[in-house]
Structures are given as structure tokens and as C-alpha cells.
Amino acid sequence: MNYFTKEEKIRFQHIDYAGIVFYPRFLEMLNALVEDWFEEALDRPFHLMHETNGIPTVDLKVQFKSPARLGETITKHLWVKELRNSSMLCGFKFENTQQKTVLEGEVTLVNVKIAHDRNSISSEAFNETMKSKIQPFLQ
């Protein structure tokens, strides 16, 4: 599979009283993975994209498989399961150093156009350039 992959060290800011990652922190890590993918692999950094467009999450399915602990490093993988006109269904998996799955799921992202007054958004088809950059990650 052609994944977009990043590593992340589990820090004190990520954990709860039990010493494991507090579940909302995993969602922040997922969002960071998506943001890095857009900037590093798709050449569409959020700080430029969000001037006129966005890529909000409209559906999210997550399964927590195993705890991640302070000091561990996890490897985060992202790929595209379905590329549609203005949205895509992505798969993701976070693994620990023993390749044990910590977290996995699916996220649906929609390409949107933001009105100049910032009061409305509407879906917008991916252009051919963007589709060609996403295509290598399609499984």
C-alpha cells in the first residue's frame, strides 16, 4: 500500500491520569496527519487552502485497539479508500513500535469552497491536478 506515514512521540500533553493517550488526543493526531498529508504530499498547505477553501471532516469512524503510553512512538498511516467528485474516504491506522495497531478507522473529507464573507460553504469538485496528486494514495 502507498501510505502517507508520519511518526509521533507520545508526550505528557497526550496522556490522562492512567498514563495512556486520552482519546481526544488521538483525534488531534489524526487531524495533524491529514494536515501534514495535504502540505507535504498534496502541496496544498492548510494556511493557503483556508483562505478560500477547506477540507472538513464530515464522517469519522474510530476503533481504539490498544493503549499508547507516555514515551512511546507511534507510526500513523493514511491512505485513500475512495476518491469521489468532491470528497474522499480515507483509511487510517496508528501502530506502536511492535506494529501492534493502536487505533484505526475511516474519515470522510469534503472539499469545500468558502464564501468571501465566510458565512457559507459549499462542496466543490476536486480539480484534475488535485485528483492526480491524491491518486497514488488510492487503494
C-alpha positions as a Python dict, from the first residue, in 0.01 Angstrom:
ca = {
    (1, 'M'): (0, 0, 0),
    (2, 'N'): (111, 354, -66),
    (3, 'Y'): (55, 518, 270),
    (4, 'F'): (128, 870, 383),
    (5, 'T'): (321, 799, 703),
    (6, 'K'): (436, 1009, 998),
    (7, 'E'): (574, 922, 1338),
    (8, 'E'): (467, 1086, 1661),
    (9, 'K'): (613, 1056, 2009),
    (10, 'I'): (359, 1027, 2288),
    (11, 'R'): (418, 1322, 2518),
    (12, 'F'): (284, 1423, 2858),
    (13, 'Q'): (31, 1653, 2687),
    (14, 'H'): (-130, 1347, 2523),
    (15, 'I'): (-195, 1133, 2829),
    (16, 'D'): (-454, 1104, 3103),
    (17, 'Y'): (-414, 1012, 3470),
    (18, 'A'): (-370, 644, 3377),
    (19, 'G'): (-65, 731, 3166),
    (20, 'I'): (-223, 640, 2832),
    (21, 'V'): (-331, 861, 2545),
    (22, 'F'): (-659, 1038, 2625),
    (23, 'Y'): (-887, 952, 2331),
    (24, 'P'): (-949, 1311, 2204),
    (25, 'R'): (-571, 1350, 2161),
    (26, 'F'): (-583, 1068, 1903),
    (27, 'L'): (-829, 1276, 1700),
    (28, 'E'): (-594, 1573, 1718),
    (29, 'M'): (-313, 1345, 1598),
    (30, 'L'): (-534, 1230, 1309),
    (31, 'N'): (-609, 1590, 1214),
    (32, 'A'): (-235, 1668, 1222),
    (33, 'L'): (-175, 1368, 994),
    (34, 'V'): (-433, 1495, 744),
    (35, 'E'): (-286, 1846, 761),
    (36, 'D'): (68, 1714, 703),
    (37, 'W'): (-53, 1496, 413),
    (38, 'F'): (-212, 1796, 244),
    (39, 'E'): (102, 2006, 286),
    (40, 'E'): (376, 1751, 224),
    (41, 'A'): (224, 1512, -31),
    (42, 'L'): (-55, 1709, -198),
    (43, 'D'): (116, 2052, -200),
    (44, 'R'): (-196, 2215, -54),
    (45, 'P'): (-99, 2357, 286),
    (46, 'F'): (-385, 2449, 515),
    (47, 'H'): (-257, 2804, 571),
    (48, 'L'): (-308, 2873, 198),
    (49, 'M'): (-607, 2649, 134),
    (50, 'H'): (-816, 2803, 412),
    (51, 'E'): (-807, 3146, 253),
    (52, 'T'): (-1079, 3031, 9),
    (53, 'N'): (-1140, 2660, 69),
    (54, 'G'): (-1148, 2393, 335),
    (55, 'I'): (-1145, 2018, 380),
    (56, 'P'): (-1375, 1946, 677),
    (57, 'T'): (-1435, 1604, 825),
    (58, 'V'): (-1797, 1503, 773),
    (59, 'D'): (-1783, 1144, 897),
    (60, 'L'): (-1544, 968, 1131),
    (61, 'K'): (-1526, 606, 1243),
    (62, 'V'): (-1265, 513, 1502),
    (63, 'Q'): (-1173, 192, 1680),
    (64, 'F'): (-938, 210, 1976),
    (65, 'K'): (-743, -116, 1965),
    (66, 'S'): (-463, -81, 2219),
    (67, 'P'): (-338, 189, 2456),
    (68, 'A'): (-45, 411, 2367),
    (69, 'R'): (174, 516, 2656),
    (70, 'L'): (391, 810, 2751),
    (71, 'G'): (731, 791, 2580),
    (72, 'E'): (624, 552, 2303),
    (73, 'T'): (647, 645, 1938),
    (74, 'I'): (357, 560, 1713),
    (75, 'T'): (355, 541, 1334),
    (76, 'K'): (49, 697, 1171),
    (77, 'H'): (-62, 578, 825),
    (78, 'L'): (-320, 740, 596),
    (79, 'W'): (-449, 625, 256),
    (80, 'V'): (-748, 684, 28),
    (81, 'K'): (-1015, 418, 1),
    (82, 'E'): (-1249, 610, -230),
    (83, 'L'): (-1198, 927, -432),
    (84, 'R'): (-1525, 1095, -522),
    (85, 'N'): (-1612, 1417, -707),
    (86, 'S'): (-1576, 1649, -406),
    (87, 'S'): (-1496, 1410, -121),
    (88, 'M'): (-1277, 1120, -28),
    (89, 'L'): (-1297, 832, 215),
    (90, 'C'): (-961, 777, 384),
    (91, 'G'): (-843, 490, 595),
    (92, 'F'): (-600, 540, 881),
    (93, 'K'): (-407, 322, 1122),
    (94, 'F'): (-176, 409, 1411),
    (95, 'E'): (76, 143, 1517),
    (96, 'N'): (324, 115, 1802),
    (97, 'T'): (688, 11, 1757),
    (98, 'Q'): (586, -356, 1777),
    (99, 'Q'): (350, -300, 1478),
    (100, 'K'): (50, -353, 1707),
    (101, 'T'): (-250, -147, 1598),
    (102, 'V'): (-334, 124, 1849),
    (103, 'L'): (-608, 298, 1652),
    (104, 'E'): (-774, 251, 1314),
    (105, 'G'): (-1071, 382, 1124),
    (106, 'E'): (-1208, 587, 838),
    (107, 'V'): (-1254, 958, 783),
    (108, 'T'): (-1456, 1127, 509),
    (109, 'L'): (-1319, 1463, 398),
    (110, 'V'): (-1510, 1705, 175),
    (111, 'N'): (-1352, 1969, -44),
    (112, 'V'): (-1543, 2294, 13),
    (113, 'K'): (-1545, 2648, -117),
    (114, 'I'): (-1581, 2919, 148),
    (115, 'A'): (-1776, 3234, 56),
    (116, 'H'): (-1586, 3565, 63),
    (117, 'D'): (-1794, 3681, 361),
    (118, 'R'): (-1710, 3349, 537),
    (119, 'N'): (-2082, 3294, 611),
    (120, 'S'): (-2140, 2994, 386),
    (121, 'I'): (-1963, 2693, 246),
    (122, 'S'): (-2049, 2452, -33),
    (123, 'S'): (-1889, 2141, -171),
    (124, 'E'): (-1658, 2190, -468),
    (125, 'A'): (-1522, 1925, -703),
    (126, 'F'): (-1154, 1842, -680),
    (127, 'N'): (-969, 1977, -982),
    (128, 'E'): (-771, 1740, -1204),
    (129, 'T'): (-438, 1846, -1052),
    (130, 'M'): (-557, 1760, -703),
    (131, 'K'): (-707, 1430, -820),
    (132, 'S'): (-374, 1333, -977),
    (133, 'K'): (-191, 1410, -650),
    (134, 'I'): (-442, 1208, -445),
    (135, 'Q'): (-446, 913, -689),
    (136, 'P'): (-117, 749, -572),
    (137, 'F'): (-268, 705, -224),
    (138, 'L'): (-582, 533, -357),
    (139, 'Q'): (-602, 166, -257),
}
